[in-house]
PDB file of C-alpha atoms in Angstrom:
ATOM      1  CA  UNK A 867     -82.399   8.603  -8.671  1.00 62.00           C
ATOM      2  CA  UNK A 868     -82.268   7.030  -5.323  1.00 86.00           C
ATOM      3  CA  UNK A 869     -81.760   8.146  -1.754  1.00 96.00           C
ATOM      4  CA  UNK A 870     -78.413   7.204   0.323  1.00 98.00           C
ATOM      5  CA  UNK A 871     -78.842   3.994   1.870  1.00 98.00           C
ATOM      6  CA  UNK A 872     -75.062   3.287   2.665  1.00 98.00           C
ATOM      7  CA  UNK A 873     -73.581   6.127   5.234  1.00 99.00           C
ATOM      8  CA  UNK A 874     -70.020   6.597   5.585  1.00 98.00           C
ATOM      9  CA  UNK A 875     -70.206   8.931   8.747  1.00 98.00           C
ATOM     10  CA  UNK A 876     -66.349   9.054   9.723  1.00 94.00           C
ATOM     11  CA  UNK A 877     -64.428   8.804  11.984  1.00 97.00           C
ATOM     12  CA  UNK A 878     -62.807  12.559  10.281  1.00 95.00           C
ATOM     13  CA  UNK A 879     -59.160  11.655   9.147  1.00 95.00           C
ATOM     14  CA  UNK A 880     -59.748   7.669   9.261  1.00 97.00           C
ATOM     15  CA  UNK A 881     -59.428   6.896   5.960  1.00 96.00           C
ATOM     16  CA  UNK A 882     -62.827   7.744   5.115  1.00 96.00           C
ATOM     17  CA  UNK A 883     -61.926   8.893   1.307  1.00 94.00           C
ATOM     18  CA  UNK A 884     -59.986   6.161   0.728  1.00 95.00           C
ATOM     19  CA  UNK A 885     -62.747   4.058   1.356  1.00 97.00           C
ATOM     20  CA  UNK A 886     -65.303   6.165  -0.534  1.00 97.00           C
ATOM     21  CA  UNK A 887     -63.092   6.010  -3.447  1.00 95.00           C
ATOM     22  CA  UNK A 888     -62.669   2.560  -3.525  1.00 96.00           C
ATOM     23  CA  UNK A 889     -66.363   1.810  -2.809  1.00 97.00           C
ATOM     24  CA  UNK A 890     -67.413   4.168  -5.852  1.00 96.00           C
ATOM     25  CA  UNK A 891     -65.243   1.703  -8.048  1.00 95.00           C
ATOM     26  CA  UNK A 892     -67.974  -1.249  -7.663  1.00 97.00           C
ATOM     27  CA  UNK A 893     -71.091  -1.326 -10.544  1.00 96.00           C
ATOM     28  CA  UNK A 894     -73.469  -1.395  -7.419  1.00 97.00           C
ATOM     29  CA  UNK A 895     -72.553   1.290  -5.384  1.00 97.00           C
ATOM     30  CA  UNK A 896     -72.761   4.724  -6.503  1.00 96.00           C
ATOM     31  CA  UNK A 897     -72.299   8.609  -5.023  1.00 94.00           C
ATOM     32  CA  UNK A 898     -73.845  11.911  -5.435  1.00 91.00           C
ATOM     33  CA  UNK A 899     -72.095  15.374  -5.963  1.00 92.00           C
ATOM     34  CA  UNK A 900     -70.272  16.513  -4.070  1.00 93.00           C
ATOM     35  CA  UNK A 901     -69.439  13.012  -2.000  1.00 92.00           C
ATOM     36  CA  UNK A 902     -70.185  14.874   1.506  1.00 96.00           C
ATOM     37  CA  UNK A 903     -73.090  16.977   0.855  1.00 97.00           C
ATOM     38  CA  UNK A 904     -73.072  17.339   4.748  1.00 97.00           C
ATOM     39  CA  UNK A 905     -77.159  17.620   4.446  1.00 98.00           C
ATOM     40  CA  UNK A 906     -78.239  16.594   7.963  1.00 98.00           C
ATOM     41  CA  UNK A 907     -74.724  17.991   9.677  1.00 97.00           C
ATOM     42  CA  UNK A 908     -76.052  21.503   8.500  1.00 96.00           C
ATOM     43  CA  UNK A 909     -78.991  23.360  10.034  1.00 96.00           C
ATOM     44  CA  UNK A 910     -79.386  25.803   6.712  1.00 96.00           C
ATOM     45  CA  UNK A 911     -79.036  22.750   4.428  1.00 97.00           C
ATOM     46  CA  UNK A 912     -81.420  20.182   6.256  1.00 98.00           C
ATOM     47  CA  UNK A 913     -84.012  22.958   6.393  1.00 97.00           C
ATOM     48  CA  UNK A 914     -84.159  22.862   2.532  1.00 97.00           C
ATOM     49  CA  UNK A 915     -85.863  19.818   2.812  1.00 97.00           C
ATOM     50  CA  UNK A 916     -85.559  15.875   1.540  1.00 97.00           C
ATOM     51  CA  UNK A 917     -85.889  17.216  -2.100  1.00 96.00           C
ATOM     52  CA  UNK A 918     -82.614  19.357  -2.314  1.00 96.00           C
ATOM     53  CA  UNK A 919     -81.089  16.554  -0.671  1.00 97.00           C
ATOM     54  CA  UNK A 920     -82.210  14.350  -3.496  1.00 96.00           C
ATOM     55  CA  UNK A 921     -81.088  16.265  -6.511  1.00 95.00           C
ATOM     56  CA  UNK A 922     -77.397  15.609  -5.173  1.00 95.00           C
ATOM     57  CA  UNK A 923     -77.953  12.420  -6.177  1.00 95.00           C
ATOM     58  CA  UNK A 924     -79.606  12.659  -9.680  1.00 92.00           C
ATOM     59  CA  UNK A 925     -77.169  10.948 -11.222  1.00 90.00           C
ATOM     60  CA  UNK A 926     -77.459   7.741  -9.819  1.00 91.00           C
ATOM     61  CA  UNK A 927     -79.138   4.893 -11.995  1.00 91.00           C
ATOM     62  CA  UNK A 928     -80.593   2.177  -9.959  1.00 91.00           C
ATOM     63  CA  UNK A 929     -77.570   0.934  -8.047  1.00 95.00           C
ATOM     64  CA  UNK A 930     -78.066  -1.102  -5.385  1.00 97.00           C
ATOM     65  CA  UNK A 931     -76.230   1.216  -2.771  1.00 98.00           C
ATOM     66  CA  UNK A 932     -76.095   5.095  -2.543  1.00 97.00           C
ATOM     67  CA  UNK A 933     -73.342   6.671  -0.928  1.00 98.00           C
ATOM     68  CA  UNK A 934     -73.489   9.923   1.501  1.00 98.00           C
ATOM     69  CA  UNK A 935     -69.504  10.031   2.756  1.00 98.00           C
ATOM     70  CA  UNK A 936     -69.890  13.169   4.971  1.00 97.00           C
ATOM     71  CA  UNK A 937     -67.345  12.891   7.709  1.00 96.00           C
ATOM     72  CA  UNK A 938     -69.556  15.611   9.606  1.00 96.00           C
ATOM     73  CA  UNK A 939     -71.985  12.917  10.867  1.00 98.00           C
ATOM     74  CA  UNK A 940     -70.595  10.896  13.289  1.00 98.00           C
ATOM     75  CA  UNK A 941     -70.220  14.044  16.259  1.00 97.00           C
ATOM     76  CA  UNK A 942     -73.113  15.709  15.792  1.00 96.00           C
ATOM     77  CA  UNK A 943     -76.015  14.345  18.298  1.00 96.00           C
ATOM     78  CA  UNK A 944     -78.942  15.504  16.192  1.00 97.00           C
ATOM     79  CA  UNK A 945     -77.632  13.555  13.101  1.00 98.00           C
ATOM     80  CA  UNK A 946     -78.770  10.098  14.035  1.00 99.00           C
ATOM     81  CA  UNK A 947     -82.565  10.906  14.366  1.00 98.00           C
ATOM     82  CA  UNK A 948     -82.381  13.795  10.889  1.00 98.00           C
ATOM     83  CA  UNK A 949     -80.924  10.935   9.322  1.00 99.00           C
ATOM     84  CA  UNK A 950     -83.600   8.016  10.464  1.00 99.00           C
ATOM     85  CA  UNK A 951     -86.196  10.137   9.762  1.00 98.00           C
ATOM     86  CA  UNK A 952     -85.120  10.613   6.513  1.00 98.00           C
ATOM     87  CA  UNK A 953     -83.805   7.756   5.316  1.00 98.00           C
ATOM     88  CA  UNK A 954     -85.002   4.869   7.314  1.00 97.00           C
ATOM     89  CA  UNK A 955     -84.583   1.888   9.424  1.00 96.00           C
ATOM     90  CA  UNK A 956     -82.517   0.372   6.441  1.00 97.00           C
ATOM     91  CA  UNK A 957     -80.172   2.309   6.177  1.00 98.00           C
ATOM     92  CA  UNK A 958     -76.757   1.366   6.333  1.00 99.00           C
ATOM     93  CA  UNK A 959     -73.067   2.381   8.252  1.00 99.00           C
ATOM     94  CA  UNK A 960     -69.510   1.614   7.380  1.00 99.00           C
ATOM     95  CA  UNK A 961     -67.891   3.385   9.980  1.00 99.00           C
ATOM     96  CA  UNK A 962     -63.683   3.906  10.182  1.00 99.00           C
ATOM     97  CA  UNK A 963     -62.004   4.668  13.643  1.00 99.00           C
ATOM     98  CA  UNK A 964     -58.916   5.305  14.464  1.00 98.00           C
ATOM     99  CA  UNK A 965     -56.860   5.873  17.778  1.00 99.00           C
ATOM    100  CA  UNK A 966     -58.098   9.423  18.807  1.00 99.00           C
ATOM    101  CA  UNK A 967     -54.642  11.458  19.589  1.00 98.00           C
ATOM    102  CA  UNK A 968     -53.200  10.365  16.021  1.00 97.00           C
ATOM    103  CA  UNK A 969     -56.982  11.615  14.525  1.00 98.00           C
ATOM    104  CA  UNK A 970     -56.183  14.997  16.260  1.00 98.00           C
ATOM    105  CA  UNK A 971     -52.918  15.390  14.556  1.00 96.00           C
ATOM    106  CA  UNK A 972     -54.347  14.618  11.470  1.00 94.00           C
ATOM    107  CA  UNK A 973     -57.371  16.960  11.699  1.00 95.00           C
ATOM    108  CA  UNK A 974     -54.965  19.465  13.082  1.00 94.00           C
ATOM    109  CA  UNK A 975     -52.722  19.051  10.067  1.00 91.00           C
ATOM    110  CA  UNK A 976     -55.800  19.084   7.387  1.00 91.00           C
ATOM    111  CA  UNK A 977     -56.946  22.480   9.251  1.00 91.00           C
ATOM    112  CA  UNK A 978     -54.389  24.106   9.647  1.00 89.00           C
ATOM    113  CA  UNK A 979     -53.331  24.155   5.669  1.00 79.00           C
ATOM    114  CA  UNK A 980     -56.712  24.695   4.121  1.00 69.00           C
ATOM    115  CA  UNK A 981     -58.615  28.105   3.709  1.00 57.00           C
ATOM    116  CA  UNK A 982     -61.116  28.476   6.255  1.00 56.00           C
ATOM    117  CA  UNK A 983     -58.863  27.132   9.467  1.00 88.00           C
ATOM    118  CA  UNK A 984     -56.326  27.353  11.640  1.00 91.00           C
ATOM    119  CA  UNK A 985     -54.574  30.512  10.904  1.00 88.00           C
ATOM    120  CA  UNK A 986     -52.020  30.752  13.638  1.00 87.00           C
ATOM    121  CA  UNK A 987     -51.946  28.072  16.402  1.00 90.00           C
ATOM    122  CA  UNK A 988     -49.430  25.024  16.441  1.00 90.00           C
ATOM    123  CA  UNK A 989     -50.223  21.761  17.559  1.00 92.00           C
ATOM    124  CA  UNK A 990     -48.797  22.571  20.809  1.00 92.00           C
ATOM    125  CA  UNK A 991     -51.299  25.529  21.277  1.00 94.00           C
ATOM    126  CA  UNK A 992     -54.393  23.519  21.536  1.00 96.00           C
ATOM    127  CA  UNK A 993     -54.179  21.771  24.670  1.00 97.00           C
ATOM    128  CA  UNK A 994     -52.320  22.884  28.721  1.00 97.00           C
ATOM    129  CA  UNK A 995     -48.862  20.772  29.685  1.00 97.00           C
ATOM    130  CA  UNK A 996     -48.727  16.797  29.957  1.00 98.00           C
ATOM    131  CA  UNK A 997     -49.078  17.436  33.223  1.00 98.00           C
ATOM    132  CA  UNK A 998     -52.191  19.102  33.420  1.00 98.00           C
ATOM    133  CA  UNK A 999     -53.548  17.137  30.730  1.00 98.00           C
ATOM    134  CA  UNK A1000     -52.814  13.919  32.966  1.00 98.00           C
ATOM    135  CA  UNK A1001     -54.951  15.669  35.830  1.00 98.00           C
ATOM    136  CA  UNK A1002     -58.324  15.805  33.589  1.00 98.00           C
ATOM    137  CA  UNK A1003     -60.187  13.137  32.802  1.00 98.00           C
ATOM    138  CA  UNK A1004     -62.414  13.446  29.366  1.00 98.00           C
ATOM    139  CA  UNK A1005     -64.888  15.833  29.923  1.00 98.00           C
ATOM    140  CA  UNK A1006     -62.729  17.948  31.423  1.00 98.00           C
ATOM    141  CA  UNK A1007     -60.620  18.294  28.292  1.00 98.00           C
ATOM    142  CA  UNK A1008     -63.360  18.584  26.513  1.00 98.00           C
ATOM    143  CA  UNK A1009     -64.892  21.627  28.135  1.00 98.00           C
ATOM    144  CA  UNK A1010     -61.294  23.248  28.267  1.00 98.00           C
ATOM    145  CA  UNK A1011     -61.060  22.786  24.655  1.00 98.00           C
ATOM    146  CA  UNK A1012     -64.438  24.218  23.642  1.00 97.00           C
ATOM    147  CA  UNK A1013     -63.975  27.586  25.188  1.00 97.00           C
ATOM    148  CA  UNK A1014     -60.360  27.560  23.903  1.00 97.00           C
ATOM    149  CA  UNK A1015     -61.711  26.983  20.666  1.00 97.00           C
ATOM    150  CA  UNK A1016     -64.691  29.310  21.008  1.00 96.00           C
ATOM    151  CA  UNK A1017     -61.794  32.267  22.471  1.00 96.00           C
ATOM    152  CA  UNK A1018     -59.657  31.683  19.210  1.00 95.00           C
ATOM    153  CA  UNK A1019     -62.834  31.896  16.752  1.00 95.00           C
ATOM    154  CA  UNK A1020     -63.679  35.072  18.213  1.00 95.00           C
ATOM    155  CA  UNK A1021     -60.137  36.467  18.063  1.00 94.00           C
ATOM    156  CA  UNK A1022     -59.652  35.115  14.868  1.00 92.00           C
ATOM    157  CA  UNK A1023     -57.263  33.202  15.158  1.00 93.00           C
ATOM    158  CA  UNK A1024     -59.711  30.004  13.953  1.00 93.00           C
ATOM    159  CA  UNK A1025     -61.604  31.165  10.937  1.00 92.00           C
ATOM    160  CA  UNK A1026     -65.145  29.228  11.325  1.00 90.00           C
ATOM    161  CA  UNK A1027     -66.029  26.639   8.186  1.00 86.00           C
ATOM    162  CA  UNK A1028     -69.826  27.090   8.517  1.00 90.00           C
ATOM    163  CA  UNK A1029     -72.217  29.060  10.727  1.00 91.00           C
ATOM    164  CA  UNK A1030     -73.885  26.154  11.946  1.00 89.00           C
ATOM    165  CA  UNK A1031     -70.387  24.293  12.997  1.00 94.00           C
ATOM    166  CA  UNK A1032     -68.678  27.033  14.377  1.00 92.00           C
ATOM    167  CA  UNK A1033     -71.270  27.427  17.068  1.00 90.00           C
ATOM    168  CA  UNK A1034     -70.252  24.274  17.932  1.00 92.00           C
ATOM    169  CA  UNK A1035     -66.822  24.628  17.830  1.00 94.00           C
ATOM    170  CA  UNK A1036     -66.403  22.156  14.723  1.00 95.00           C
ATOM    171  CA  UNK A1037     -64.577  20.693  13.257  1.00 95.00           C
ATOM    172  CA  UNK A1038     -61.840  22.046  15.678  1.00 96.00           C
ATOM    173  CA  UNK A1039     -63.315  20.759  18.613  1.00 97.00           C
ATOM    174  CA  UNK A1040     -60.586  17.844  17.796  1.00 98.00           C
ATOM    175  CA  UNK A1041     -61.026  16.264  21.494  1.00 98.00           C
ATOM    176  CA  UNK A1042     -64.511  16.060  21.486  1.00 98.00           C
ATOM    177  CA  UNK A1043     -64.960  14.818  17.882  1.00 98.00           C
ATOM    178  CA  UNK A1044     -62.594  12.138  18.666  1.00 98.00           C
ATOM    179  CA  UNK A1045     -64.929  11.155  21.924  1.00 99.00           C
ATOM    180  CA  UNK A1046     -66.204   8.228  19.472  1.00 99.00           C
ATOM    181  CA  UNK A1047     -68.332   6.378  22.515  1.00 99.00           C
ATOM    182  CA  UNK A1048     -70.838   8.548  22.639  1.00 98.00           C
ATOM    183  CA  UNK A1049     -71.384   9.688  18.779  1.00 98.00           C
ATOM    184  CA  UNK A1050     -71.520   6.092  18.237  1.00 99.00           C
ATOM    185  CA  UNK A1051     -73.829   4.977  21.239  1.00 98.00           C
ATOM    186  CA  UNK A1052     -76.081   7.376  19.502  1.00 98.00           C
ATOM    187  CA  UNK A1053     -76.573   5.896  16.227  1.00 99.00           C
ATOM    188  CA  UNK A1054     -76.990   2.156  17.588  1.00 98.00           C
ATOM    189  CA  UNK A1055     -79.984   3.463  19.582  1.00 98.00           C
ATOM    190  CA  UNK A1056     -81.419   4.847  16.726  1.00 98.00           C
ATOM    191  CA  UNK A1057     -80.833   2.227  14.266  1.00 98.00           C
ATOM    192  CA  UNK A1058     -79.559  -1.064  15.882  1.00 98.00           C
ATOM    193  CA  UNK A1059     -76.260  -2.805  16.176  1.00 98.00           C
ATOM    194  CA  UNK A1060     -77.170  -4.899  13.036  1.00 98.00           C
ATOM    195  CA  UNK A1061     -76.930  -2.009  10.906  1.00 99.00           C
ATOM    196  CA  UNK A1062     -72.927  -0.793  11.329  1.00 99.00           C
ATOM    197  CA  UNK A1063     -69.847  -2.152  10.261  1.00 99.00           C
ATOM    198  CA  UNK A1064     -66.968  -0.740  12.335  1.00 99.00           C
ATOM    199  CA  UNK A1065     -63.359  -1.331  10.916  1.00 99.00           C
ATOM    200  CA  UNK A1066     -60.245   0.292  12.319  1.00 99.00           C
ATOM    201  CA  UNK A1067     -57.770   2.676  10.573  1.00 98.00           C
ATOM    202  CA  UNK A1068     -54.600   0.252  10.593  1.00 98.00           C
ATOM    203  CA  UNK A1069     -57.103  -2.466   8.409  1.00 97.00           C
ATOM    204  CA  UNK A1070     -57.994   0.252   6.633  1.00 97.00           C
ATOM    205  CA  UNK A1071     -54.868   1.662   5.183  1.00 96.00           C
ATOM    206  CA  UNK A1072     -52.628  -1.774   5.839  1.00 95.00           C
ATOM    207  CA  UNK A1073     -54.611  -4.124   4.729  1.00 96.00           C
ATOM    208  CA  UNK A1074     -57.461  -2.649   2.036  1.00 96.00           C
ATOM    209  CA  UNK A1075     -58.618  -6.034   0.741  1.00 96.00           C
ATOM    210  CA  UNK A1076     -59.181  -7.700   4.268  1.00 97.00           C
ATOM    211  CA  UNK A1077     -61.602  -4.417   4.603  1.00 97.00           C
ATOM    212  CA  UNK A1078     -62.961  -4.369   1.401  1.00 97.00           C
ATOM    213  CA  UNK A1079     -63.778  -7.788   2.042  1.00 97.00           C
ATOM    214  CA  UNK A1080     -65.285  -7.185   5.627  1.00 98.00           C
ATOM    215  CA  UNK A1081     -67.619  -4.731   3.636  1.00 98.00           C
ATOM    216  CA  UNK A1082     -68.778  -6.837   0.881  1.00 98.00           C
ATOM    217  CA  UNK A1083     -69.971  -9.370   3.191  1.00 98.00           C
ATOM    218  CA  UNK A1084     -71.585  -6.630   4.981  1.00 99.00           C
ATOM    219  CA  UNK A1085     -73.536  -5.339   2.028  1.00 98.00           C
ATOM    220  CA  UNK A1086     -73.972  -8.250   0.218  1.00 98.00           C
ATOM    221  CA  UNK A1087     -71.638  -7.437  -2.556  1.00 98.00           C
ATOM    222  CA  UNK A1088     -68.639  -9.105  -4.769  1.00 96.00           C
ATOM    223  CA  UNK A1089     -65.413  -7.631  -3.302  1.00 95.00           C
ATOM    224  CA  UNK A1090     -63.192  -8.093  -6.594  1.00 94.00           C
ATOM    225  CA  UNK A1091     -64.431  -4.607  -8.500  1.00 94.00           C
ATOM    226  CA  UNK A1092     -62.979  -2.973  -5.269  1.00 94.00           C
ATOM    227  CA  UNK A1093     -59.523  -4.910  -4.412  1.00 90.00           C
ATOM    228  CA  UNK A1094     -56.799  -2.696  -4.702  1.00 84.00           C
ATOM    229  CA  UNK A1095     -52.772  -2.783  -3.654  1.00 69.00           C
ATOM    230  CA  UNK A1096     -52.718   1.144  -2.503  1.00 54.00           C
ATOM    231  CA  UNK A1097     -54.135   3.850  -1.107  1.00 47.00           C
ATOM    232  CA  UNK A1098     -55.252   6.196  -3.041  1.00 47.00           C
ATOM    233  CA  UNK A1099     -55.005   9.451  -0.622  1.00 45.00           C
ATOM    234  CA  UNK A1100     -51.177   9.660   0.845  1.00 43.00           C
ATOM    235  CA  UNK A1101     -51.236  12.929   2.909  1.00 44.00           C
ATOM    236  CA  UNK A1102     -48.436  14.916   1.584  1.00 42.00           C
ATOM    237  CA  UNK A1103     -45.236  16.013   3.916  1.00 43.00           C
ATOM    238  CA  UNK A1104     -44.708  19.443   2.892  1.00 44.00           C
ATOM    239  CA  UNK A1105     -47.321  22.126   4.459  1.00 45.00           C
ATOM    240  CA  UNK A1106     -48.385  25.693   3.846  1.00 49.00           C
ATOM    241  CA  UNK A1107     -49.704  27.405   6.289  1.00 51.00           C
ATOM    242  CA  UNK A1108     -53.149  29.075   5.980  1.00 51.00           C
ATOM    243  CA  UNK A1109     -52.241  32.086   6.443  1.00 51.00           C
ATOM    244  CA  UNK A1110     -49.788  32.345   3.773  1.00 52.00           C
ATOM    245  CA  UNK A1111     -52.670  30.594   1.435  1.00 51.00           C
ATOM    246  CA  UNK A1112     -54.699  33.815   2.668  1.00 53.00           C
ATOM    247  CA  UNK A1113     -52.677  36.453   2.357  1.00 54.00           C
ATOM    248  CA  UNK A1114     -49.413  35.640   0.595  1.00 49.00           C
ATOM    249  CA  UNK A1115     -50.324  34.077  -2.067  1.00 53.00           C
ATOM    250  CA  UNK A1116     -52.833  36.972  -3.168  1.00 57.00           C
ATOM    251  CA  UNK A1117     -50.054  39.558  -3.027  1.00 54.00           C
ATOM    252  CA  UNK A1118     -47.570  37.286  -4.822  1.00 51.00           C
ATOM    253  CA  UNK A1119     -49.983  37.399  -7.915  1.00 59.00           C
ATOM    254  CA  UNK A1120     -50.491  41.147  -7.760  1.00 60.00           C
ATOM    255  CA  UNK A1121     -46.623  41.736  -7.179  1.00 59.00           C
ATOM    256  CA  UNK A1122     -45.391  39.272  -9.512  1.00 54.00           C
ATOM    257  CA  UNK A1123     -46.202  40.937 -12.867  1.00 61.00           C
ATOM    258  CA  UNK A1124     -44.828  44.115 -11.857  1.00 65.00           C
ATOM    259  CA  UNK A1125     -41.116  42.008 -11.166  1.00 58.00           C
ATOM    260  CA  UNK A1126     -38.687  40.787 -13.954  1.00 58.00           C
ATOM    261  CA  UNK A1127     -37.628  37.405 -14.058  1.00 54.00           C
ATOM    262  CA  UNK A1128     -34.414  37.575 -11.316  1.00 54.00           C
ATOM    263  CA  UNK A1129     -36.492  39.575  -8.834  1.00 59.00           C
ATOM    264  CA  UNK A1130     -39.189  37.341  -8.997  1.00 52.00           C
ATOM    265  CA  UNK A1131     -37.228  34.458  -8.945  1.00 52.00           C
ATOM    266  CA  UNK A1132     -35.755  35.826  -5.834  1.00 53.00           C
ATOM    267  CA  UNK A1133     -39.042  36.788  -4.143  1.00 50.00           C
ATOM    268  CA  UNK A1134     -40.538  32.786  -4.649  1.00 50.00           C
ATOM    269  CA  UNK A1135     -37.146  31.815  -2.826  1.00 46.00           C
ATOM    270  CA  UNK A1136     -37.919  34.150   0.189  1.00 46.00           C
ATOM    271  CA  UNK A1137     -41.362  33.019   0.326  1.00 44.00           C
ATOM    272  CA  UNK A1138     -40.363  29.333   0.629  1.00 41.00           C
ATOM    273  CA  UNK A1139     -38.304  30.301   3.313  1.00 43.00           C
ATOM    274  CA  UNK A1140     -40.729  32.100   5.327  1.00 43.00           C
ATOM    275  CA  UNK A1141     -43.892  30.089   4.981  1.00 43.00           C
ATOM    276  CA  UNK A1142     -43.233  26.895   3.381  1.00 41.00           C
ATOM    277  CA  UNK A1143     -41.772  25.367   5.767  1.00 49.00           C
ATOM    278  CA  UNK A1144     -41.880  22.069   8.043  1.00 54.00           C
ATOM    279  CA  UNK A1145     -45.056  22.706  10.493  1.00 61.00           C
ATOM    280  CA  UNK A1146     -44.479  20.493  13.404  1.00 66.00           C
ATOM    281  CA  UNK A1147     -47.638  18.049  13.094  1.00 78.00           C
ATOM    282  CA  UNK A1148     -47.225  15.346  16.213  1.00 89.00           C
ATOM    283  CA  UNK A1149     -47.283  16.307  20.084  1.00 96.00           C
ATOM    284  CA  UNK A1150     -44.522  15.818  22.259  1.00 95.00           C
ATOM    285  CA  UNK A1151     -44.254  11.912  23.511  1.00 96.00           C
ATOM    286  CA  UNK A1152     -45.050  13.527  26.984  1.00 98.00           C
ATOM    287  CA  UNK A1153     -48.084  15.417  25.752  1.00 98.00           C
ATOM    288  CA  UNK A1154     -49.066  12.510  23.440  1.00 97.00           C
ATOM    289  CA  UNK A1155     -49.162   9.993  26.458  1.00 98.00           C
ATOM    290  CA  UNK A1156     -51.204  12.124  28.440  1.00 99.00           C
ATOM    291  CA  UNK A1157     -53.613  12.317  26.419  1.00 99.00           C
ATOM    292  CA  UNK A1158     -53.727   8.725  25.767  1.00 98.00           C
ATOM    293  CA  UNK A1159     -54.459   8.679  29.229  1.00 98.00           C
ATOM    294  CA  UNK A1160     -57.089  11.049  28.952  1.00 99.00           C
ATOM    295  CA  UNK A1161     -58.962   8.805  26.379  1.00 99.00           C
ATOM    296  CA  UNK A1162     -58.270   5.533  27.478  1.00 99.00           C
ATOM    297  CA  UNK A1163     -61.346   4.885  29.727  1.00 98.00           C
ATOM    298  CA  UNK A1164     -63.534   5.867  26.203  1.00 99.00           C
ATOM    299  CA  UNK A1165     -61.415   4.113  24.132  1.00 99.00           C
ATOM    300  CA  UNK A1166     -61.934   0.725  26.014  1.00 98.00           C
ATOM    301  CA  UNK A1167     -65.577   1.122  26.191  1.00 99.00           C
ATOM    302  CA  UNK A1168     -65.438   1.772  22.065  1.00 99.00           C
ATOM    303  CA  UNK A1169     -63.736  -1.294  21.556  1.00 98.00           C
ATOM    304  CA  UNK A1170     -66.348  -3.376  23.549  1.00 98.00           C
ATOM    305  CA  UNK A1171     -69.303  -2.120  21.883  1.00 98.00           C
ATOM    306  CA  UNK A1172     -67.401  -1.904  17.991  1.00 98.00           C
ATOM    307  CA  UNK A1173     -65.378  -4.672  17.985  1.00 98.00           C
ATOM    308  CA  UNK A1174     -62.505  -3.155  17.054  1.00 98.00           C
ATOM    309  CA  UNK A1175     -59.322  -4.027  19.040  1.00 98.00           C
ATOM    310  CA  UNK A1176     -57.009  -1.072  20.446  1.00 97.00           C
ATOM    311  CA  UNK A1177     -54.357  -2.490  18.128  1.00 98.00           C
ATOM    312  CA  UNK A1178     -55.926  -1.706  14.899  1.00 98.00           C
ATOM    313  CA  UNK A1179     -57.002   1.725  15.388  1.00 97.00           C
TER     314      UNK A1179
END
């Protein structure tokens, strides 16, 4: 049994799951259960102590690297110090970075269709109009978002996923999570730049063997066992709302045995028409352009700090 010495902290919805699955094909790399223990990002888990964390990795067997792939780690300010205190100076990090606005779209999509997430909001509900956004700087947008998320959590439009996360609005504070520079800077201050490898989303999804070769060089391992020719984490294009999952599905299960086959089939058709619709998952072009403008300064700083080009995001 060994504690992790390789962290994949995010960014969330930046192909970290894909990377995790590819890395764990390597005989020198092991993981625990689950792949995202969230130990350092959930206060109650962290309070249990290192022994509880170590139990997550009891199946490891002397592999050179042990992975913790919790995508919640990047945006939480207290996490770098917690990792440092528990795992030490030698911990390595592979950080995947994605265009911040595209990441917001993908994260919203993810939580719009899962239990314990976005219940009623559409993408257009997240932020004000493009004209209003264009007048904002990133801290102002984040402040607007924080107030809106708190209000939505209070009235049940959003269902929190964990108490210590809900207090901070995570993971529904999409813009704050996408404000990478401050998050990355905290990690580098804590561990030193040499402990980090940063890879752009485009390279990770469009040229995986290149990304894996970079990682192998960073870790000092052979890339061959990891190389593949396609992504392993394609996202389906048809979605069912969280409301449908939480309310309609249990009702269907209760009613269906009471119906004949004809009525049951009709019920299915009605349900598909009402609830399995295509949910709009992209910002309008003017809103996307305005948001990109808000993130521009932060992303230029991220590119300078990490060496990842803006085009690779």
